[in-house]
XYZ file of C-alpha atoms in Angstrom:
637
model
C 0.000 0.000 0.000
C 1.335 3.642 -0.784
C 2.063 5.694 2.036
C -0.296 8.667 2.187
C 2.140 11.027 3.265
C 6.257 11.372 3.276
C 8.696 13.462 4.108
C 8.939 16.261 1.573
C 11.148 19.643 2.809
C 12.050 21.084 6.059
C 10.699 24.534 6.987
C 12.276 26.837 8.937
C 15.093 24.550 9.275
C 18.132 26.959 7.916
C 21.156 25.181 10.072
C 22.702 22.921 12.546
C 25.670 22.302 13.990
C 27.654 21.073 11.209
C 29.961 23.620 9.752
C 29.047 25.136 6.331
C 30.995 24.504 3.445
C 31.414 27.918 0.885
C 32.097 27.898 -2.844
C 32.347 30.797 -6.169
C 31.182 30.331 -9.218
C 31.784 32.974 -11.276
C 30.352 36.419 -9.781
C 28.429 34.413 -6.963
C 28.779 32.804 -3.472
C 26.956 29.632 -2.227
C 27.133 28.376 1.015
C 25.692 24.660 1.634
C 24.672 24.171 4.830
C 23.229 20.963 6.613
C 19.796 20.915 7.510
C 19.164 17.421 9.613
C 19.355 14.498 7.229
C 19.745 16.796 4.058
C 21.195 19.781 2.665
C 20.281 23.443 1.376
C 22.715 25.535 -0.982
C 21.837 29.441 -0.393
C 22.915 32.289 -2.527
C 25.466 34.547 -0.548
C 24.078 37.672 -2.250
C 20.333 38.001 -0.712
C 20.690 34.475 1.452
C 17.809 32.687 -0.805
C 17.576 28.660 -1.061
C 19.081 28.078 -4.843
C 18.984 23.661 -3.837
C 17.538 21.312 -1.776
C 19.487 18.107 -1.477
C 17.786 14.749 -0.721
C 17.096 12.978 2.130
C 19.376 10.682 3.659
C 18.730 7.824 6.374
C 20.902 9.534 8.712
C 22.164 13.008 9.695
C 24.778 14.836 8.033
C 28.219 14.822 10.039
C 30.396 16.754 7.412
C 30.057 18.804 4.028
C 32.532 19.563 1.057
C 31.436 20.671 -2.550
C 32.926 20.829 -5.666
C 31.313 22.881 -8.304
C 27.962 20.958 -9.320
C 29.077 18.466 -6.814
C 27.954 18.493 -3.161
C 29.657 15.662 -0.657
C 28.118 14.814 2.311
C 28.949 12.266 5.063
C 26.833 10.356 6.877
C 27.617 8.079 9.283
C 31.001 5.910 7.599
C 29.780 6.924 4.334
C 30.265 10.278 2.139
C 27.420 10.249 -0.488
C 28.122 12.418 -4.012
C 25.196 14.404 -5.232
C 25.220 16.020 -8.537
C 22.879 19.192 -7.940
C 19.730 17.236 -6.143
C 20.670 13.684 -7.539
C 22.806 10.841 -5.416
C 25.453 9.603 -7.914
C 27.542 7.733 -5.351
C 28.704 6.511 -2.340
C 32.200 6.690 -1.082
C 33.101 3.709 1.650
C 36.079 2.596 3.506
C 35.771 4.351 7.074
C 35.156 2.230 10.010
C 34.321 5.039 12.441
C 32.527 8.308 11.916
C 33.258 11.124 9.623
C 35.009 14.068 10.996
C 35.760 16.161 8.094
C 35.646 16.876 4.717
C 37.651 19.194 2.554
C 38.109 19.088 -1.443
C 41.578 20.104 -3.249
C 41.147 20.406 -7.337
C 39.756 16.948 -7.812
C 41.208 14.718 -4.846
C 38.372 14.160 -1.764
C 39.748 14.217 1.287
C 38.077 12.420 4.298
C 39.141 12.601 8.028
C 37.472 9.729 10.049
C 37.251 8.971 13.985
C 38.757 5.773 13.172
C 42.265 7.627 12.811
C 42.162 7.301 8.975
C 42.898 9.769 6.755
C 41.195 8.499 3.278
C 42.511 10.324 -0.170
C 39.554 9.505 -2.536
C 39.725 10.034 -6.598
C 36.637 11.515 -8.415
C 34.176 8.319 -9.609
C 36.204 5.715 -7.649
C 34.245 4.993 -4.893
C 34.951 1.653 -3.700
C 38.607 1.848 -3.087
C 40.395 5.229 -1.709
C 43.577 6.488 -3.389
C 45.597 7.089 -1.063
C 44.813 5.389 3.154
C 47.008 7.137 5.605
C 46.877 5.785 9.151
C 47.447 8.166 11.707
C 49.383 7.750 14.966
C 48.594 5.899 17.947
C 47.745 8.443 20.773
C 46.719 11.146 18.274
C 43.054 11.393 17.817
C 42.171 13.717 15.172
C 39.612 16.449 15.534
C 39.816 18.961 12.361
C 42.313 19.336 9.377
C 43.230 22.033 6.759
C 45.479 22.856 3.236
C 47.742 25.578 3.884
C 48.292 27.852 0.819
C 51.293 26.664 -1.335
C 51.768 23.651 0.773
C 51.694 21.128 -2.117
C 49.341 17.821 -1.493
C 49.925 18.602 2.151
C 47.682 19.160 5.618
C 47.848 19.629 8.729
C 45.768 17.528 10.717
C 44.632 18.489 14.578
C 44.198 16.383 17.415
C 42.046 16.130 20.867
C 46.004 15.879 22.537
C 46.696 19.593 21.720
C 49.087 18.234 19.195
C 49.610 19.242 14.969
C 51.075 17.301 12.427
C 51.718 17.797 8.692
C 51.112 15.019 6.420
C 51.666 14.083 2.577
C 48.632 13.161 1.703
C 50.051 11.049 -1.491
C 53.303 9.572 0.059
C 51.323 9.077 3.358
C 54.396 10.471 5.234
C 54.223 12.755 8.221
C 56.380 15.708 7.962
C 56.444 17.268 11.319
C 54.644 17.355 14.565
C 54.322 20.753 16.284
C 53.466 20.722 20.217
C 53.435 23.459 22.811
C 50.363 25.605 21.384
C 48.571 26.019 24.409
C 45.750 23.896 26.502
C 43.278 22.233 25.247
C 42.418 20.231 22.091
C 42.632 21.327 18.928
C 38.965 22.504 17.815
C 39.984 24.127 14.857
C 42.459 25.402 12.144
C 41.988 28.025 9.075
C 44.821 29.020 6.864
C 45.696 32.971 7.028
C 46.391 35.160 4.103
C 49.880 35.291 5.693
C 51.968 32.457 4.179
C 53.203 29.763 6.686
C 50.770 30.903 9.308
C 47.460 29.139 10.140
C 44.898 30.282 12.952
C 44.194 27.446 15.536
C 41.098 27.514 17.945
C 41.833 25.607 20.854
C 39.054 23.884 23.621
C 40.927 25.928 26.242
C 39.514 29.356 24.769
C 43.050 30.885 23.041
C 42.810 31.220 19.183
C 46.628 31.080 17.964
C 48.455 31.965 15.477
C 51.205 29.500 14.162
C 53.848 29.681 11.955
C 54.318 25.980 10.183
C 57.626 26.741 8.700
C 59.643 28.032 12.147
C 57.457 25.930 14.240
C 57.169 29.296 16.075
C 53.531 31.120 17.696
C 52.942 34.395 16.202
C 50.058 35.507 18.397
C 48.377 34.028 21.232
C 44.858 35.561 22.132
C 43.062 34.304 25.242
C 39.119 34.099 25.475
C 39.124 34.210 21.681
C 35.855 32.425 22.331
C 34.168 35.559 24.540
C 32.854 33.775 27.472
C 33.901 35.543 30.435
C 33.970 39.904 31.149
C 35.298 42.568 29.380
C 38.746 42.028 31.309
C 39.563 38.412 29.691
C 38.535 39.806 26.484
C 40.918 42.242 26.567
C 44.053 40.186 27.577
C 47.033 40.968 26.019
C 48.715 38.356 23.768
C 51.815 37.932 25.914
C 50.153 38.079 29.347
C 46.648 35.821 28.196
C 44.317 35.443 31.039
C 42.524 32.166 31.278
C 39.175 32.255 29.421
C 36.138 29.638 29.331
C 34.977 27.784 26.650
C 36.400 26.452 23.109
C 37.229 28.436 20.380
C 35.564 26.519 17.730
C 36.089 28.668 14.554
C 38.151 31.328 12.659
C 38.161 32.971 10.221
C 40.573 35.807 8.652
C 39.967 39.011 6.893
C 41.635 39.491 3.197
C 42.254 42.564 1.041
C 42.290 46.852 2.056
C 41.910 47.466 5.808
C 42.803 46.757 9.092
C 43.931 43.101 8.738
C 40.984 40.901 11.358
C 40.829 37.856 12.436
C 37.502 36.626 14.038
C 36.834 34.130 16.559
C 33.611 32.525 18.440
C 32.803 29.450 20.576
C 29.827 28.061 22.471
C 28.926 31.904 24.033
C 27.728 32.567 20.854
C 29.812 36.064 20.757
C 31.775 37.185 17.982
C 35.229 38.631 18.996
C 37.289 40.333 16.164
C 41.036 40.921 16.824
C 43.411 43.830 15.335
C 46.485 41.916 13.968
C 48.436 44.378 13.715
C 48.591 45.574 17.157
C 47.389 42.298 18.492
C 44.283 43.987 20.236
C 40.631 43.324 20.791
C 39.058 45.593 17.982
C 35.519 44.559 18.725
C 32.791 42.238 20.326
C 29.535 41.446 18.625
C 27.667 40.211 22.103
C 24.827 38.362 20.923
C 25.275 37.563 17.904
C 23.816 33.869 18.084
C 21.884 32.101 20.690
C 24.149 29.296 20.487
C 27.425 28.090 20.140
C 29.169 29.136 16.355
C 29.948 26.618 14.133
C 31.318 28.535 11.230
C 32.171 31.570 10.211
C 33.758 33.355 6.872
C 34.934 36.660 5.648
C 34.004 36.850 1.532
C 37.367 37.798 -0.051
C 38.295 41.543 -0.535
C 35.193 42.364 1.343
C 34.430 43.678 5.118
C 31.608 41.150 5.311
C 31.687 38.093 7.803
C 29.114 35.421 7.561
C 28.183 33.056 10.432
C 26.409 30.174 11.641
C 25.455 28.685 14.947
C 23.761 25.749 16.198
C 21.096 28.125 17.141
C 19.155 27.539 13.731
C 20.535 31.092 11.846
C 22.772 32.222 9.255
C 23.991 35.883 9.564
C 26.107 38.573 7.512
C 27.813 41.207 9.186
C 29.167 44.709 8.170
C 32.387 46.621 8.653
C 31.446 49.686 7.377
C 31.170 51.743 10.944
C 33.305 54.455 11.823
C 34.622 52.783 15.101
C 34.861 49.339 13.446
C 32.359 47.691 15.215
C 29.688 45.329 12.897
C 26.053 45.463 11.976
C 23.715 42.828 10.854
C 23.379 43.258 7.348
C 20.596 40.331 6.260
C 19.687 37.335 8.388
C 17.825 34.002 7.648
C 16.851 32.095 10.630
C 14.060 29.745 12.306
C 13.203 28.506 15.835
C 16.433 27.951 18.086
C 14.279 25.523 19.839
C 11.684 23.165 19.286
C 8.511 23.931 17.873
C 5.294 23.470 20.501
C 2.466 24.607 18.733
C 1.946 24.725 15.066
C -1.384 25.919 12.967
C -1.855 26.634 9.227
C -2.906 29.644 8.748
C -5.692 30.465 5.586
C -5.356 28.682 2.083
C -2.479 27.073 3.795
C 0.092 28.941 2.066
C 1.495 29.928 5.127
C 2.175 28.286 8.888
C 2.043 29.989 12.213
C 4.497 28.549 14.173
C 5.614 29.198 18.367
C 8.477 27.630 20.057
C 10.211 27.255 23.614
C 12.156 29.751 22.648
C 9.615 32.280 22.924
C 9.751 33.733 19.370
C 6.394 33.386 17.324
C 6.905 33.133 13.744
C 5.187 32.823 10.290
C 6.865 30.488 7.428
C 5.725 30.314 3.981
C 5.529 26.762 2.526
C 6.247 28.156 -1.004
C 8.640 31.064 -0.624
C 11.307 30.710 2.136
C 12.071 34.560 2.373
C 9.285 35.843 3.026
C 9.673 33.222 6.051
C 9.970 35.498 9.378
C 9.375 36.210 12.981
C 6.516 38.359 14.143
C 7.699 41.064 16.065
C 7.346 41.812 20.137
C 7.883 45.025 20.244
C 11.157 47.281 20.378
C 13.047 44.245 22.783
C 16.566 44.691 20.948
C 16.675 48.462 22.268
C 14.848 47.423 25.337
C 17.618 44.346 26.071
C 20.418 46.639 25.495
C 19.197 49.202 27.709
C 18.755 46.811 30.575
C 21.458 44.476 29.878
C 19.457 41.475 29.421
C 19.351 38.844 26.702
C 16.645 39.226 24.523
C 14.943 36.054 24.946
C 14.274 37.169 28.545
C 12.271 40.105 27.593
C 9.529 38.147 25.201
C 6.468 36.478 26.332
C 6.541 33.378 27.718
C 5.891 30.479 26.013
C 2.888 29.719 23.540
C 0.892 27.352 24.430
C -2.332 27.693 22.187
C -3.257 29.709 19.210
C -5.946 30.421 16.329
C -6.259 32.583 13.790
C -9.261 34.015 11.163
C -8.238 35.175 8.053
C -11.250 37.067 7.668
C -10.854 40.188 9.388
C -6.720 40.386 8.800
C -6.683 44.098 7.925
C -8.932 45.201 9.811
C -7.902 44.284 13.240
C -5.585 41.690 15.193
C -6.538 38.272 13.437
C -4.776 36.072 15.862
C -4.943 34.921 19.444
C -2.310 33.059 21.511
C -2.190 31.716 25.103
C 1.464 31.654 27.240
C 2.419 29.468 29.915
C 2.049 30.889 33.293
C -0.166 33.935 32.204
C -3.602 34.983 33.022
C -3.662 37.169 30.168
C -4.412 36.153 26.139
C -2.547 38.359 23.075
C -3.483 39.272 19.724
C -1.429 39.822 17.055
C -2.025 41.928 13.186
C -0.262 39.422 10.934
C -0.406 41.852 8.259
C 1.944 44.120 10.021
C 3.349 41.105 11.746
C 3.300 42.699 15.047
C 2.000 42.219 18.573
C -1.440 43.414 18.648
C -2.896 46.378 20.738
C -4.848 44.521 22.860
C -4.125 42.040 25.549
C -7.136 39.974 26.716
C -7.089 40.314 30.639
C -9.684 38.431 32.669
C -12.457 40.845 33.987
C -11.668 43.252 36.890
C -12.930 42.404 40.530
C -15.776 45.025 40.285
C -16.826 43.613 37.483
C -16.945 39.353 38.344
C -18.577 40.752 41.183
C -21.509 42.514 39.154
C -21.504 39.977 36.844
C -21.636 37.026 39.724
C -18.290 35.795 38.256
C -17.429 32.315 39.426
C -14.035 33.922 41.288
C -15.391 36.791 41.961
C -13.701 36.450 45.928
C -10.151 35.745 44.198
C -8.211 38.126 43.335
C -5.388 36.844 41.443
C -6.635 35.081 38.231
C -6.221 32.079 36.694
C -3.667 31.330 33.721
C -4.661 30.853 30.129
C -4.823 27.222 29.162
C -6.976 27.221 25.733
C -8.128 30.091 23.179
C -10.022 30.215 20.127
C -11.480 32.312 17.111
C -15.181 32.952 15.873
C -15.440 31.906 12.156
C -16.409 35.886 11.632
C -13.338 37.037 13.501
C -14.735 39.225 15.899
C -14.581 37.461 18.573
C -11.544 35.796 20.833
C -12.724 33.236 23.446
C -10.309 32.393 26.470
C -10.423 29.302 28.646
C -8.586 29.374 32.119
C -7.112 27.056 34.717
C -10.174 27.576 37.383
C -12.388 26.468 34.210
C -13.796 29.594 33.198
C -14.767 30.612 29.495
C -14.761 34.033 28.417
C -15.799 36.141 25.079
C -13.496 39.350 23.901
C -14.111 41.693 21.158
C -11.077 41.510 18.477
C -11.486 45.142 17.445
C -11.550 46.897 20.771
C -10.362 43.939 23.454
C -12.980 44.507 25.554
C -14.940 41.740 27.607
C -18.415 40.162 26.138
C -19.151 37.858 28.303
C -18.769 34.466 29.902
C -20.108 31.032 29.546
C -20.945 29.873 33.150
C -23.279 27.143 34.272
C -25.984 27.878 36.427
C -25.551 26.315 39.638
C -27.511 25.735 43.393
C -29.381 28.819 44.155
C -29.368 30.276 40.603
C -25.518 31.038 41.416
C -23.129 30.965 38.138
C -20.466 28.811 38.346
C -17.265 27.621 35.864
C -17.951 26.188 32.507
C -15.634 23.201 33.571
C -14.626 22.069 37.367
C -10.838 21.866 35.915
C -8.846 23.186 33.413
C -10.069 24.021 29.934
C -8.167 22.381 26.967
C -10.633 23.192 23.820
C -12.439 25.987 22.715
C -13.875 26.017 18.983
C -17.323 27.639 17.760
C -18.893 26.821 14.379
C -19.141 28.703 11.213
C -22.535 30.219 12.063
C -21.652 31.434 15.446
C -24.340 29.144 16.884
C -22.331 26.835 18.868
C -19.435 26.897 21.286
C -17.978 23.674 22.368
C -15.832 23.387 24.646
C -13.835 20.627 26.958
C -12.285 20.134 30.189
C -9.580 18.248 32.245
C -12.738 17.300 34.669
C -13.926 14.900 31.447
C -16.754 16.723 30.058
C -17.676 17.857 26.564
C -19.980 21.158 26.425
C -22.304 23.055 23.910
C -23.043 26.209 24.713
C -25.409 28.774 22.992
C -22.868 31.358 21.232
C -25.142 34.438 21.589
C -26.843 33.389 24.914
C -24.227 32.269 26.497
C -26.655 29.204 28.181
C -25.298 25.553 28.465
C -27.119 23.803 25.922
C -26.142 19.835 26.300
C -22.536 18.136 27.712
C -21.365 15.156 27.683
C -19.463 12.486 29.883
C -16.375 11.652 28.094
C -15.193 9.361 30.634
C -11.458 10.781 30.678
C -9.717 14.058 31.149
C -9.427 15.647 27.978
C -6.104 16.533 26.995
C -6.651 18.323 23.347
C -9.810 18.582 20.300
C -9.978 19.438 17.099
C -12.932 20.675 15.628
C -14.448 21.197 12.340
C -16.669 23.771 11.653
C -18.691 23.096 8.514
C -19.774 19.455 9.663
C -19.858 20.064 13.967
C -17.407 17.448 14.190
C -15.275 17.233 17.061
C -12.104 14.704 17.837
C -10.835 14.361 21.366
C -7.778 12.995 23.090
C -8.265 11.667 26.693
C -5.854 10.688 28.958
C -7.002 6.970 28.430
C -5.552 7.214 24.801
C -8.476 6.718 23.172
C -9.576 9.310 20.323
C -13.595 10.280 20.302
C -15.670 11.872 17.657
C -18.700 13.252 18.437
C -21.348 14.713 16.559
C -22.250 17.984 18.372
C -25.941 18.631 16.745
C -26.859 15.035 17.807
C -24.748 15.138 20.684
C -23.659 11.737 20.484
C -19.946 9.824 20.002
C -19.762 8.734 16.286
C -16.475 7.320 15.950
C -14.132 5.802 18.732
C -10.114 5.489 17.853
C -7.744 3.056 19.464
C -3.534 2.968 18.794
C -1.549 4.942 20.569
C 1.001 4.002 23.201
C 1.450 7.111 25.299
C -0.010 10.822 25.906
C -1.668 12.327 21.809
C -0.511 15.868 21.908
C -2.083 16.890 18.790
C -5.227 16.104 16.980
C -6.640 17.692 13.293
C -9.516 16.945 11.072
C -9.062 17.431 7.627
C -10.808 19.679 5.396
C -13.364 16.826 4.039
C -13.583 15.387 6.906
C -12.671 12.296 5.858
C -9.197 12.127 7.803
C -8.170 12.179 11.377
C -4.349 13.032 11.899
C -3.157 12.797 15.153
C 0.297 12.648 17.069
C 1.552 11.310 20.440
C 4.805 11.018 22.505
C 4.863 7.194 21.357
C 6.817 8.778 18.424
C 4.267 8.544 15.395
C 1.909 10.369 13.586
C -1.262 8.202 12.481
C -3.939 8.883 9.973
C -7.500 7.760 10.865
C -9.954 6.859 8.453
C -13.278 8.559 9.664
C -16.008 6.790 7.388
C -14.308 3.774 7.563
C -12.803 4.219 11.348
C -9.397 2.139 10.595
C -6.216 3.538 10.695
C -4.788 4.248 7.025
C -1.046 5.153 7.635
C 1.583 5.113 11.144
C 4.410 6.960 10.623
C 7.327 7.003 12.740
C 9.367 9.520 13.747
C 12.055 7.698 16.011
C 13.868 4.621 15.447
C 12.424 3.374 18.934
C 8.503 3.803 17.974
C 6.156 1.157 18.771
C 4.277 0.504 15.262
């Protein structure tokens, strides 16, 4: 049977932590980049996807290319691609790939089994050229000094360097004494003789291969630590933390720089000349750099972190500090809630790491995040990371279409906050209006279920009118209440009517659904307590629940048939017809907690997905499941 669906492109997925490999071609720069278990190839001029390699069965460990040739290795292997097409496989490691690097039309490969593999272009089951390194040197990085002919010099975890004949398989020299630490790194100079090595103790140094002598020693080259380490002197280095991972070296007019980062994701640029800090760009990533490159002749730096971004920056300030010049970047951590958003052209996305964005399935730059407010200024000014100044994290959202320019279109509920936001996507800003539960005078006219409590609950579940004019909030305590898009103001709650005419809670626990029909006739909600609810939309009156039997930990609804799916916590899925108000369809499968349930547009599919690691697709009419896909190794099928 054919699968229904497979795994077709990443979005929002611009990096990892597997250094970039850079290539010209003529008057343009690509940079390939690994993306997971493929590849991407961006243009260096306006950072825009030009390729999107296949999918391997692993993820990518290193990357070389070579004109239309990209080389990527995964696991013992290094796979060829010709643009988008696998051509070949090269095998003969028995450990993991380290490194990759290309010289005219010899392959190099640098493997943790202590094997240095020389490979010829369209052999692939024998290598060239097999040189096995030392015992007691465990290699980390290489690189090709200029003018050093079929020669490299190989790093290892010891602290150690050695230079190697590639074709004769002869080491040349071993140099020693460079500092502490293991060798994270090494990138030829424009100097001749003199390479830049990053080392796991912090100090980025200079060395010159033909004396065997250090030019330049600079401590904290990585930036963790204050102002004081950053500004050791070269012959009096202070200890600083963390590795210095990359470097990368300045070419043509100018002050000659070299630039350095590390797992602090800060940038720290060094005057050569007078062997001085000439700048720090704090923040810069999020997390720790992988790569970074100055384009030849040109003040422009490009890096990459492990924090999911790929960054240019300027030298064109009068005090030689850097500016961001063009960025692309996605979530630097995990998604948590995810929601098409109109034709389906586009996806609303929210992450732990606070940031709510927007990605476009068709065009990747016009891909972004939706902005906070001013909370770049704002972190400066207080001296604060940036992260720490955005809401927390989003826990719910929905979004109309219908009313996007004329008011905020889309609601969203944080962790920990009594409060619901609204966002303008067309401006992609933060809305004006913040959703705040009623004031005390007012649950007190109103006979508000916690009208004696003063501090209110936190948002657990909001929710959109078809119309979009209307934003409905559920709470912790169980309450349900109504807000006016346009103006934020209150409309309303849905309370049940309890002993002695007194209004109490829509739900006795926690409310985890909220979704009204297309007519604005209907509101359903559900409940942790177990309990499915219609409610009149206009009235605001309880109009028929049900006993689910389980805490309900998510729904999805669909409008145009009054279909709703539930999750309980006994990992069973539910259907229920709301006009009949009866269960239609019952769903057993999963292994552990669904955290995610959708109907599709016909309503002929049920998609859901649990921590048991797979995503399964229900067939309503026929109730049998029609696909399981798994999205770890270790999945139950």
């Amino acid at each position: 049977m054919q699968a229904l669906f497979q795994p077709f492109r990443a979005l929002g997925y611009i990096s990892d932590d597997i250094p970039f490999a850079v290539q010209r071609r003529g008057k343009e720069t690509f940079v390939t980049v690994s993306v997971g278990k493929a590849w991407q190839v961006y243009s260096c001029s306006k950072l825009g996807v030009r390729l999107v390699g296949p999918q391997f069965e692993h993820n990518v460990k290193a990357l070389a290319c070579r004109g239309d040739l990209t080389f990527a290795a995964v696991k013992n292997d290094i796979i060829v691609c010709q643009r988008v097409h696998r051509i070949g496989t090269y095998s003969g490691h028995t450990g993991s790939i380290i490194q990759l690097l290309t010289l005219g039309d010899i392959l190099l490969s640098l493997g943790s089994d202590r094997k240095l593999l020389v490979w010829a272009d369209g052999i692939y089951d024998t290598p060239k050229v097999t040189v096995d390194l030392p015992e007691g040197f465990t290699p980390t990085c290489m690189a090709h000094p200029d003018t050093y002919l079929n020669k490299v010099v190989i790093g290892s975890q010891e602290g150690k360097l050695q230079l190697w004949n590639f074709l004769s398989g002869k080491m040349l020299y071993e140099f020693s004494g460079l500092g502490e630490g293991a060798v994270k790194c090494i990138t030829p100079s424009p100097a001749l003789d003199v390479v830049g090595v990053g080392l796991s103790a912090g100090q980025a140094v200079l060395l010159n291969l033909k004396f065997n002598e250090v030019v330049a020693s600079f401590a904290n080259a990585a930036g963790v630590g204050s102002g004081d380490q950053l500004r050791a002197s070269a012959t009096k280095p202070k200890p600083g933390g963390g590795a210095c991972t990359c470097i990368a070296f300045r070419t043509g007019s100018g002050v000659p720089l070299m630039a350095a980062g590390g797992g602090a994701g800060v940038i720290t640029v060094w005057n050569l000349d007078e062997r001085r800090l000439h700048t720090i760009v704090k923040d810069a990533h999020d997390g720790p750099l992988t790569s970074l490159y100055f384009f030849p002749g040109e003040p422009l730096l490009m890096s990459a972190a492990a924090d999911n971004s790929l960054k240019h920056w300027l030298f064109d300030s009068a005090d030689g500090t850097a500016r961001l010049l063009r960025f692309r970047s996605g979530h630097s951590a995990p998604p948590s809630c995810l929601k098409f958003y109109g034709t389906g052209n586009k996806l609303l996305s929210a992450g732990q790491d606070r940031a709510f964005r927007v990605f476009s399935v068709i065009q990747d730059q016009q891909s972004r995040e939706v902005s906070q407010g001013h909370i770049a200024h704002k972190a400066k000014r207080m001296r604060l990371a940036q992260q720490d100044l955005k809401l927390p994290r989003v826990i719910g959202m929905d979004a109309c279409q219908v009313r996007e320019k004329d008011w905020c279109n889309v609601i969203t509920a944080h962790q920990g906050d009594a409060a619901a936001y609204t966002w303008r996507l067309q401006n992609f800003t933060l809305g004006e209006h913040v959703l705040k539960p009623p004031t005390s005078k007012k649950r007190k006219a109103d006979n508000y279920p916690d009208a004696g409590h003063q501090a209110a609950a936190p948002v657990t579940a909001v929710g959109m009118s078809q119309c979009g004019n209307y934003g409905l909030v559920g709470r912790a305590n169980g309450t349900v209440d109504r807000y006016n898009m346009q103006s934020g103001l209150h409309r309303g709650s849905y309370n049940r009517v309890g002993e002695a005419k007194r209004r109490a809670a829509a739900h006795d626990s926690s409310v985890t659904g909220i979704a009204a029909d297309a007519c604005n006739k209907v509101l359903v909600t559900t409940g942790l307590d177990g309990r499915l609810c219609m409610w009149d939309f206009k009235q605001q009156r309880l109009q028929g629940e049900v006993a689910v039997g389980s805490a309900v930990a998510c729904m999805a609804h669909h409008p145009a048939t009054s279909l709703v799916a539930l999750a309980a916590d006994d990992l069973v899925l539910r259907m229920y017809d709301v006009e009949a108000v009866r269960m239609v369809r019952r769903f057993k499968g999963h292994k552990d907690r669904v955290t995610g349930l959708v109907i599709s547009q016909d309503a002929r599919w049920l998609l859901s997905s649990s921590m048991d690691g797979t995503v399964r697709v229900w067939d309503i009419p026929a109730a049998c499941c029609l696909q399981v896909t798994l999205n770890s190794p270790k999945s139950p099928p």
